Amino acid sequence: MADHTPTGPVELGAQMDYAEHDRTYRAFLSLAKYGSLVCAAILLAMAFGFFAGGFFSATILFIVIMAVGYFILR
């Protein structure tokens, strides 16, 4: 069988686009941050609406958590 292990330098392929890599990484971090915020806000608002209040108070709490979280995470 043929041996296909690389013997030359690793960087023989296309040049890396570091600016695009940096933009993609920042977009992933933002999506992870704000996606986690949305999940936590939904869970807290649902628990509050079930145990303490109704639909409208849970909706108000969700909006407040999202606003506060946005200002904390930016």
mmCIF file with all atom_site columns, N, CA and C in Angstrom, residues 3-38:
data_model
loop_
_atom_site.group_PDB
_atom_site.id
_atom_site.type_symbol
_atom_site.label_atom_id
_atom_site.label_alt_id
_atom_site.label_comp_id
_atom_site.label_asym_id
_atom_site.label_entity_id
_atom_site.label_seq_id
_atom_site.pdbx_PDB_ins_code
_atom_site.Cartn_x
_atom_site.Cartn_y
_atom_site.Cartn_z
_atom_site.occupancy
_atom_site.B_iso_or_equiv
_atom_site.pdbx_formal_charge
_atom_site.auth_seq_id
_atom_site.auth_comp_id
_atom_site.auth_asym_id
_atom_site.auth_atom_id
_atom_site.pdbx_PDB_model_num
ATOM 1   N N  . ASP A 1 3  ? 2.128   4.948  1.004  1.00 0.00 ? 3  ASP A N  1
ATOM 2   C CA . ASP A 1 3  ? 2.207   5.745  2.225  1.00 0.00 ? 3  ASP A CA 1
ATOM 3   C C  . ASP A 1 3  ? 1.822   7.178  1.881  1.00 0.00 ? 3  ASP A C  1
ATOM 4   N N  . HIS A 1 4  ? 0.730   7.676  2.457  1.00 0.00 ? 4  HIS A N  1
ATOM 5   C CA . HIS A 1 4  ? 0.233   9.018  2.126  1.00 0.00 ? 4  HIS A CA 1
ATOM 6   C C  . HIS A 1 4  ? 0.499   10.023 3.237  1.00 0.00 ? 4  HIS A C  1
ATOM 7   N N  . THR A 1 5  ? 1.467   9.778  4.076  1.00 0.00 ? 5  THR A N  1
ATOM 8   C CA . THR A 1 5  ? 1.774   10.749 5.122  1.00 0.00 ? 5  THR A CA 1
ATOM 9   C C  . THR A 1 5  ? 2.468   11.947 4.509  1.00 0.00 ? 5  THR A C  1
ATOM 10  N N  . PRO A 1 6  ? 2.102   13.148 4.946  1.00 0.00 ? 6  PRO A N  1
ATOM 11  C CA . PRO A 1 6  ? 2.727   14.346 4.376  1.00 0.00 ? 6  PRO A CA 1
ATOM 12  C C  . PRO A 1 6  ? 4.196   14.443 4.783  1.00 0.00 ? 6  PRO A C  1
ATOM 13  N N  . THR A 1 7  ? 5.022   14.818 3.838  1.00 0.00 ? 7  THR A N  1
ATOM 14  C CA . THR A 1 7  ? 6.450   14.935 4.116  1.00 0.00 ? 7  THR A CA 1
ATOM 15  C C  . THR A 1 7  ? 6.938   16.365 4.002  1.00 0.00 ? 7  THR A C  1
ATOM 16  N N  . GLY A 1 8  ? 6.167   17.231 3.377  1.00 0.00 ? 8  GLY A N  1
ATOM 17  C CA . GLY A 1 8  ? 6.583   18.611 3.198  1.00 0.00 ? 8  GLY A CA 1
ATOM 18  C C  . GLY A 1 8  ? 6.005   19.522 4.260  1.00 0.00 ? 8  GLY A C  1
ATOM 19  N N  . PRO A 1 9  ? 6.241   20.810 4.128  1.00 0.00 ? 9  PRO A N  1
ATOM 20  C CA . PRO A 1 9  ? 5.692   21.760 5.092  1.00 0.00 ? 9  PRO A CA 1
ATOM 21  C C  . PRO A 1 9  ? 4.158   21.797 5.011  1.00 0.00 ? 9  PRO A C  1
ATOM 22  N N  . VAL A 1 10 ? 3.549   22.154 6.117  1.00 0.00 ? 10 VAL A N  1
ATOM 23  C CA . VAL A 1 10 ? 2.093   22.141 6.209  1.00 0.00 ? 10 VAL A CA 1
ATOM 24  C C  . VAL A 1 10 ? 1.472   23.232 5.344  1.00 0.00 ? 10 VAL A C  1
ATOM 25  N N  . GLU A 1 11 ? 2.125   24.353 5.214  1.00 0.00 ? 11 GLU A N  1
ATOM 26  C CA . GLU A 1 11 ? 1.533   25.519 4.558  1.00 0.00 ? 11 GLU A CA 1
ATOM 27  C C  . GLU A 1 11 ? 1.769   25.535 3.056  1.00 0.00 ? 11 GLU A C  1
ATOM 28  N N  . LEU A 1 12 ? 1.514   24.429 2.394  1.00 0.00 ? 12 LEU A N  1
ATOM 29  C CA . LEU A 1 12 ? 1.636   24.388 0.944  1.00 0.00 ? 12 LEU A CA 1
ATOM 30  C C  . LEU A 1 12 ? 0.318   24.694 0.248  1.00 0.00 ? 12 LEU A C  1
ATOM 31  N N  . GLY A 1 13 ? -0.792  24.719 0.991  1.00 0.00 ? 13 GLY A N  1
ATOM 32  C CA . GLY A 1 13 ? -2.105  24.956 0.400  1.00 0.00 ? 13 GLY A CA 1
ATOM 33  C C  . GLY A 1 13 ? -2.336  26.438 0.170  1.00 0.00 ? 13 GLY A C  1
ATOM 34  N N  . ALA A 1 14 ? -3.593  26.790 0.096  1.00 0.00 ? 14 ALA A N  1
ATOM 35  C CA . ALA A 1 14 ? -3.972  28.180 -0.142 1.00 0.00 ? 14 ALA A CA 1
ATOM 36  C C  . ALA A 1 14 ? -3.607  29.043 1.060  1.00 0.00 ? 14 ALA A C  1
ATOM 37  N N  . GLN A 1 15 ? -3.406  30.299 0.820  1.00 0.00 ? 15 GLN A N  1
ATOM 38  C CA . GLN A 1 15 ? -3.095  31.243 1.890  1.00 0.00 ? 15 GLN A CA 1
ATOM 39  C C  . GLN A 1 15 ? -4.320  31.438 2.777  1.00 0.00 ? 15 GLN A C  1
ATOM 40  N N  . MET A 1 16 ? -4.085  31.602 4.072  1.00 0.00 ? 16 MET A N  1
ATOM 41  C CA . MET A 1 16 ? -5.185  31.802 5.014  1.00 0.00 ? 16 MET A CA 1
ATOM 42  C C  . MET A 1 16 ? -5.690  33.237 4.915  1.00 0.00 ? 16 MET A C  1
ATOM 43  N N  . ASP A 1 17 ? -7.000  33.396 4.959  1.00 0.00 ? 17 ASP A N  1
ATOM 44  C CA . ASP A 1 17 ? -7.615  34.716 4.987  1.00 0.00 ? 17 ASP A CA 1
ATOM 45  C C  . ASP A 1 17 ? -7.899  35.048 6.443  1.00 0.00 ? 17 ASP A C  1
ATOM 46  N N  . TYR A 1 18 ? -6.941  35.648 7.114  1.00 0.00 ? 18 TYR A N  1
ATOM 47  C CA . TYR A 1 18 ? -7.042  35.884 8.551  1.00 0.00 ? 18 TYR A CA 1
ATOM 48  C C  . TYR A 1 18 ? -8.128  36.903 8.894  1.00 0.00 ? 18 TYR A C  1
ATOM 49  N N  . ALA A 1 19 ? -8.386  37.855 8.023  1.00 0.00 ? 19 ALA A N  1
ATOM 50  C CA . ALA A 1 19 ? -9.447  38.822 8.294  1.00 0.00 ? 19 ALA A CA 1
ATOM 51  C C  . ALA A 1 19 ? -10.812 38.120 8.305  1.00 0.00 ? 19 ALA A C  1
ATOM 52  N N  . GLU A 1 20 ? -11.030 37.227 7.364  1.00 0.00 ? 20 GLU A N  1
ATOM 53  C CA . GLU A 1 20 ? -12.297 36.480 7.321  1.00 0.00 ? 20 GLU A CA 1
ATOM 54  C C  . GLU A 1 20 ? -12.395 35.532 8.511  1.00 0.00 ? 20 GLU A C  1
ATOM 55  N N  . HIS A 1 21 ? -11.299 34.925 8.894  1.00 0.00 ? 21 HIS A N  1
ATOM 56  C CA . HIS A 1 21 ? -11.281 34.047 10.069 1.00 0.00 ? 21 HIS A CA 1
ATOM 57  C C  . HIS A 1 21 ? -11.653 34.832 11.323 1.00 0.00 ? 21 HIS A C  1
ATOM 58  N N  . ASP A 1 22 ? -11.101 36.030 11.473 1.00 0.00 ? 22 ASP A N  1
ATOM 59  C CA . ASP A 1 22 ? -11.398 36.865 12.630 1.00 0.00 ? 22 ASP A CA 1
ATOM 60  C C  . ASP A 1 22 ? -12.863 37.288 12.644 1.00 0.00 ? 22 ASP A C  1
ATOM 61  N N  . ARG A 1 23 ? -13.428 37.648 11.500 1.00 0.00 ? 23 ARG A N  1
ATOM 62  C CA . ARG A 1 23 ? -14.851 38.024 11.422 1.00 0.00 ? 23 ARG A CA 1
ATOM 63  C C  . ARG A 1 23 ? -15.747 36.846 11.780 1.00 0.00 ? 23 ARG A C  1
ATOM 64  N N  . THR A 1 24 ? -15.411 35.669 11.295 1.00 0.00 ? 24 THR A N  1
ATOM 65  C CA . THR A 1 24 ? -16.204 34.477 11.593 1.00 0.00 ? 24 THR A CA 1
ATOM 66  C C  . THR A 1 24 ? -16.143 34.142 13.075 1.00 0.00 ? 24 THR A C  1
ATOM 67  N N  . TYR A 1 25 ? -14.975 34.249 13.669 1.00 0.00 ? 25 TYR A N  1
ATOM 68  C CA . TYR A 1 25 ? -14.821 33.961 15.097 1.00 0.00 ? 25 TYR A CA 1
ATOM 69  C C  . TYR A 1 25 ? -15.620 34.944 15.947 1.00 0.00 ? 25 TYR A C  1
ATOM 70  N N  . ARG A 1 26 ? -15.564 36.225 15.606 1.00 0.00 ? 26 ARG A N  1
ATOM 71  C CA . ARG A 1 26 ? -16.334 37.232 16.351 1.00 0.00 ? 26 ARG A CA 1
ATOM 72  C C  . ARG A 1 26 ? -17.833 37.024 16.182 1.00 0.00 ? 26 ARG A C  1
ATOM 73  N N  . ALA A 1 27 ? -18.270 36.631 15.005 1.00 0.00 ? 27 ALA A N  1
ATOM 74  C CA . ALA A 1 27 ? -19.693 36.357 14.785 1.00 0.00 ? 27 ALA A CA 1
ATOM 75  C C  . ALA A 1 27 ? -20.137 35.143 15.602 1.00 0.00 ? 27 ALA A C  1
ATOM 76  N N  . PHE A 1 28 ? -19.299 34.114 15.663 1.00 0.00 ? 28 PHE A N  1
ATOM 77  C CA . PHE A 1 28 ? -19.633 32.937 16.465 1.00 0.00 ? 28 PHE A CA 1
ATOM 78  C C  . PHE A 1 28 ? -19.729 33.293 17.940 1.00 0.00 ? 28 PHE A C  1
ATOM 79  N N  . LEU A 1 29 ? -18.795 34.086 18.441 1.00 0.00 ? 29 LEU A N  1
ATOM 80  C CA . LEU A 1 29 ? -18.846 34.483 19.845 1.00 0.00 ? 29 LEU A CA 1
ATOM 81  C C  . LEU A 1 29 ? -20.085 35.304 20.148 1.00 0.00 ? 29 LEU A C  1
ATOM 82  N N  . SER A 1 30 ? -20.450 36.220 19.259 1.00 0.00 ? 30 SER A N  1
ATOM 83  C CA . SER A 1 30 ? -21.659 37.022 19.466 1.00 0.00 ? 30 SER A CA 1
ATOM 84  C C  . SER A 1 30 ? -22.906 36.144 19.456 1.00 0.00 ? 30 SER A C  1
ATOM 85  N N  . LEU A 1 31 ? -22.963 35.216 18.528 1.00 0.00 ? 31 LEU A N  1
ATOM 86  C CA . LEU A 1 31 ? -24.113 34.322 18.458 1.00 0.00 ? 31 LEU A CA 1
ATOM 87  C C  . LEU A 1 31 ? -24.217 33.460 19.713 1.00 0.00 ? 31 LEU A C  1
ATOM 88  N N  . ALA A 1 32 ? -23.101 32.971 20.194 1.00 0.00 ? 32 ALA A N  1
ATOM 89  C CA . ALA A 1 32 ? -23.106 32.155 21.412 1.00 0.00 ? 32 ALA A CA 1
ATOM 90  C C  . ALA A 1 32 ? -23.509 32.982 22.628 1.00 0.00 ? 32 ALA A C  1
ATOM 91  N N  . LYS A 1 33 ? -22.992 34.206 22.727 1.00 0.00 ? 33 LYS A N  1
ATOM 92  C CA . LYS A 1 33 ? -23.309 35.080 23.853 1.00 0.00 ? 33 LYS A CA 1
ATOM 93  C C  . LYS A 1 33 ? -24.791 35.427 23.901 1.00 0.00 ? 33 LYS A C  1
ATOM 94  N N  . TYR A 1 34 ? -25.294 35.951 22.796 1.00 0.00 ? 34 TYR A N  1
ATOM 95  C CA . TYR A 1 34 ? -26.677 36.412 22.784 1.00 0.00 ? 34 TYR A CA 1
ATOM 96  C C  . TYR A 1 34 ? -27.663 35.247 22.702 1.00 0.00 ? 34 TYR A C  1
ATOM 97  N N  . GLY A 1 35 ? -27.267 34.150 22.127 1.00 0.00 ? 35 GLY A N  1
ATOM 98  C CA . GLY A 1 35 ? -28.120 32.962 22.144 1.00 0.00 ? 35 GLY A CA 1
ATOM 99  C C  . GLY A 1 35 ? -28.288 32.416 23.549 1.00 0.00 ? 35 GLY A C  1
ATOM 100 N N  . SER A 1 36 ? -27.214 32.425 24.323 1.00 0.00 ? 36 SER A N  1
ATOM 101 C CA . SER A 1 36 ? -27.297 32.001 25.724 1.00 0.00 ? 36 SER A CA 1
ATOM 102 C C  . SER A 1 36 ? -28.160 32.958 26.532 1.00 0.00 ? 36 SER A C  1
ATOM 103 N N  . LEU A 1 37 ? -28.047 34.239 26.246 1.00 0.00 ? 37 LEU A N  1
ATOM 104 C CA . LEU A 1 37 ? -28.880 35.233 26.931 1.00 0.00 ? 37 LEU A CA 1
ATOM 105 C C  . LEU A 1 37 ? -30.349 34.990 26.649 1.00 0.00 ? 37 LEU A C  1
ATOM 106 N N  . VAL A 1 38 ? -30.697 34.728 25.400 1.00 0.00 ? 38 VAL A N  1
ATOM 107 C CA . VAL A 1 38 ? -32.093 34.484 25.037 1.00 0.00 ? 38 VAL A CA 1
ATOM 108 C C  . VAL A 1 38 ? -32.619 33.229 25.728 1.00 0.00 ? 38 VAL A C  1
#
